[in-house]
Amino acid sequence: MTTTTVTARAVLLDMDGTLVNSDAVVERVWRRWAERHGLLGDDVLKVVHGRQGHLSMAILLPERPVAENLAENRLMLAEEAADTEGVVPIAGARAFLEALGGFPHALVTSADDTLARVRMAAAGLPLPPVLVTAELVSASKPNPEGFLAAAAMLAVDPADCLVLEDSEAGVAAGLAAGMRVLGIGPRAGAHGPTFHVPDLTGVAVAARDGVVSIALPGSRV
């Protein structure tokens, strides 16, 4: 088996689909939303992963006023936070986070702060020391703002950051930030990440002298 080793000075982690498998909740909530608006659930689910909800709504209902999308998004976030059935960690996520330890790393998610904390707790995962959530950015992925903000908060050059992402929007955001992207899972693989693994199982982390080395077993470059 081929092993690729990647080095970085900071690791920036998406949440849903990267650390936490919340697909069951996302599907329930967004299929109900699709039904309310006369849309096909399968079509809606092709859009929503990785983006803030109001941006997904703007894509799916382009004629609707922004204020309505923002208002409904607040309700959707509360609905998602109240539903943790089926929320589980991505394979290998807990060991990966624990191995990062005190090394600079951040959670960069399209969820708001409440939903991020609820889902990480439901999956039994420790929170990174820095959280960049929806409230802290003016533009959703695929805009790179969230990743650039996390790099600035950690005082690390974007080129020295490694992003972990699962979605088309997230991969695009990481690359647009000038960062290398490790794609996690089947959604990411189709969208040109720098590296790709099926999950975090067996991904080994070693940190020394301000640099982390991440060994990716069976990765695709």
Coordinates of C-alpha atoms in Angstrom, one line a residue:
M1 CA 0.0 0.0 0.0
T2 CA 1.3 3.4 -1.0
T3 CA 1.6 6.0 1.9
T4 CA 1.8 9.7 1.2
T5 CA 3.2 12.0 3.9
V6 CA 2.0 15.6 4.0
T7 CA 3.5 18.3 6.3
A8 CA 1.8 21.4 7.5
R9 CA 1.9 24.1 10.2
A10 CA -1.8 24.1 10.8
V11 CA -4.7 21.8 10.1
L12 CA -8.1 23.3 9.2
L13 CA -11.0 20.9 9.6
D14 CA -14.5 21.0 8.1
M15 CA -17.1 19.3 10.3
D16 CA -20.0 17.6 8.5
G17 CA -18.8 14.8 6.3
T18 CA -15.2 15.3 7.4
L19 CA -15.3 14.7 11.2
V20 CA -19.0 14.0 11.8
N21 CA -21.4 11.9 9.7
S22 CA -24.6 13.9 10.0
D23 CA -26.0 12.8 6.6
A24 CA -29.1 11.2 8.3
V25 CA -30.1 14.6 9.9
V26 CA -29.2 16.6 6.8
E27 CA -31.3 14.4 4.6
R28 CA -34.3 14.4 7.0
V29 CA -34.3 18.2 7.4
W30 CA -33.6 19.2 3.8
R31 CA -36.1 16.6 2.3
R32 CA -38.8 18.2 4.5
W33 CA -37.7 21.6 3.3
A34 CA -37.8 20.4 -0.3
E35 CA -41.3 19.1 0.1
R36 CA -42.5 22.4 1.6
H37 CA -41.2 24.2 -1.5
G38 CA -42.3 21.8 -4.2
L39 CA -38.7 20.6 -5.0
L40 CA -37.2 17.2 -5.4
G41 CA -35.3 16.1 -2.4
D42 CA -32.5 14.4 -4.4
D43 CA -32.0 17.7 -6.3
V44 CA -31.8 19.7 -3.1
L45 CA -29.3 17.3 -1.5
K46 CA -26.9 17.8 -4.5
V47 CA -26.6 21.4 -3.5
V48 CA -26.7 21.7 0.3
H49 CA -23.5 19.9 1.4
G50 CA -20.8 22.3 2.6
R51 CA -22.7 25.5 2.2
Q52 CA -24.5 27.7 4.7
G53 CA -28.3 27.0 4.4
H54 CA -29.3 30.4 3.2
L55 CA -26.8 30.2 0.3
S56 CA -28.3 26.8 -0.7
M57 CA -31.7 28.3 -0.6
A58 CA -30.6 31.2 -2.8
I59 CA -29.4 28.7 -5.4
L60 CA -32.5 26.6 -5.2
L61 CA -35.0 29.5 -5.0
P62 CA -33.2 32.2 -6.9
E63 CA -36.2 34.6 -7.0
R64 CA -36.8 34.6 -3.3
P65 CA -35.6 37.6 -1.2
V66 CA -32.4 37.2 0.8
A67 CA -34.2 38.2 4.0
E68 CA -36.6 35.3 3.7
N69 CA -33.7 32.9 3.1
L70 CA -31.9 34.2 6.2
A71 CA -35.0 33.9 8.3
E72 CA -35.8 30.4 7.2
N73 CA -32.1 29.4 7.6
R74 CA -32.3 30.4 11.3
L75 CA -35.2 28.0 11.8
M76 CA -33.4 25.3 9.9
L77 CA -30.3 25.6 12.1
A78 CA -32.5 25.2 15.2
E79 CA -34.2 22.2 13.6
E80 CA -30.9 20.6 12.9
A81 CA -29.5 21.3 16.3
A82 CA -32.5 19.6 17.9
D83 CA -32.0 16.4 15.9
T84 CA -29.0 14.3 16.7
E85 CA -30.3 10.9 15.8
G86 CA -27.8 9.1 13.7
V87 CA -25.0 11.6 14.2
V88 CA -21.8 9.6 14.5
P89 CA -18.1 10.2 14.0
I90 CA -16.4 9.6 10.7
A91 CA -14.2 6.5 11.0
G92 CA -10.9 7.5 12.6
A93 CA -11.9 11.1 13.4
R94 CA -11.5 10.8 17.2
A95 CA -8.0 9.3 17.0
F96 CA -7.0 11.9 14.5
L97 CA -8.2 14.9 16.6
E98 CA -6.6 13.4 19.7
A99 CA -3.3 13.0 17.9
L100 CA -3.3 16.6 16.8
G101 CA -3.3 17.5 20.5
G102 CA -1.8 21.0 21.1
F103 CA -0.8 21.4 17.4
P104 CA -2.5 24.4 15.7
H105 CA -5.8 23.3 14.3
A106 CA -9.3 24.8 13.8
L107 CA -12.8 23.8 12.9
V108 CA -14.1 25.7 9.9
T109 CA -17.7 24.9 9.3
S110 CA -20.8 26.3 7.6
A111 CA -22.8 25.4 10.8
D112 CA -23.4 28.1 13.4
D113 CA -21.7 27.8 16.8
T114 CA -24.6 26.1 18.5
L115 CA -25.0 23.4 15.8
A116 CA -21.2 22.8 15.6
R117 CA -21.0 22.2 19.4
V118 CA -24.1 20.0 19.4
R119 CA -22.9 17.8 16.5
M120 CA -19.3 17.5 17.8
A121 CA -20.7 16.5 21.2
A122 CA -23.2 14.0 19.7
A123 CA -20.4 12.4 17.8
G124 CA -18.2 12.2 21.0
L125 CA -15.5 14.4 19.4
P126 CA -13.3 17.0 21.1
L127 CA -13.6 20.6 19.9
P128 CA -10.5 22.1 18.3
P129 CA -9.1 25.1 20.1
V130 CA -10.3 27.5 17.4
L131 CA -13.8 27.6 15.8
V132 CA -14.8 29.5 12.7
T133 CA -18.5 29.1 12.4
A134 CA -21.2 30.8 10.2
E135 CA -21.5 33.8 12.5
L136 CA -17.9 34.8 12.0
V137 CA -17.8 35.1 8.2
S138 CA -19.7 37.2 5.7
A139 CA -19.5 34.7 2.8
S140 CA -20.1 30.9 2.8
K141 CA -18.0 28.3 1.2
P142 CA -17.0 28.0 -1.6
N143 CA -15.7 31.5 -0.7
P144 CA -12.3 31.0 1.1
E145 CA -13.1 33.6 3.8
G146 CA -13.5 31.0 6.6
F147 CA -10.3 29.2 5.9
L148 CA -8.3 32.5 5.6
A149 CA -9.8 33.7 8.9
A150 CA -8.8 30.5 10.6
A151 CA -5.2 30.8 9.3
A152 CA -5.0 34.3 10.5
M153 CA -6.3 33.4 14.0
L154 CA -3.7 30.7 14.2
A155 CA -1.0 33.0 12.8
V156 CA -0.1 30.6 10.0
D157 CA 0.5 31.4 6.3
P158 CA -2.3 29.9 4.2
A159 CA 0.3 28.0 2.1
D160 CA 1.4 26.2 5.3
C161 CA -2.2 25.0 6.1
L162 CA -3.8 21.7 5.3
V163 CA -7.6 21.7 4.8
L164 CA -9.7 18.6 5.4
E165 CA -13.0 18.7 3.5
D166 CA -15.7 16.4 2.1
S167 CA -17.8 18.6 -0.2
E168 CA -17.4 20.4 -3.6
A169 CA -18.0 23.8 -2.0
G170 CA -15.4 23.0 0.8
V171 CA -12.7 21.7 -1.5
A172 CA -13.2 24.8 -3.7
A173 CA -12.9 27.1 -0.7
G174 CA -9.7 25.5 0.5
L175 CA -8.0 25.6 -2.9
A176 CA -9.2 29.2 -3.4
A177 CA -7.5 30.1 -0.1
G178 CA -4.2 28.8 -1.5
M179 CA -4.2 25.8 0.7
R180 CA -3.7 22.1 0.1
V181 CA -6.8 20.1 0.5
L182 CA -7.2 16.5 1.8
G183 CA -10.5 15.3 0.6
I184 CA -12.4 12.9 2.9
G185 CA -14.9 10.4 1.5
P186 CA -16.7 9.9 -1.8
R187 CA -18.1 13.4 -2.2
A188 CA -14.7 15.0 -2.1
G189 CA -13.0 12.7 -4.5
A190 CA -14.8 14.0 -7.6
H191 CA -13.8 17.6 -7.0
G192 CA -10.1 17.8 -7.3
P193 CA -8.6 17.8 -3.8
T194 CA -4.8 17.8 -3.5
F195 CA -5.0 14.4 -1.8
H196 CA -7.9 12.0 -1.1
V197 CA -8.7 9.2 1.4
P198 CA -11.9 7.3 2.1
D199 CA -12.0 8.3 5.8
L200 CA -9.6 9.0 8.6
T201 CA -8.9 5.4 9.5
G202 CA -5.2 4.8 9.8
V203 CA -4.2 8.4 9.1
A204 CA -1.2 8.9 11.3
V205 CA -0.2 12.2 12.9
A206 CA 3.2 13.2 14.2
A207 CA 4.0 16.7 15.3
R208 CA 7.5 18.1 16.0
D209 CA 9.1 21.5 16.0
G210 CA 6.0 23.3 14.8
V211 CA 5.4 21.0 11.9
V212 CA 2.9 18.2 11.7
S213 CA 3.4 15.2 9.4
I214 CA 0.3 13.3 8.3
A215 CA 0.7 9.9 6.8
L216 CA -2.1 9.0 4.4
P217 CA -2.3 5.3 3.8
G218 CA -3.6 4.4 0.3
S219 CA -4.2 8.0 -0.6
R220 CA -4.8 9.3 -4.1
V221 CA -2.8 12.3 -5.1

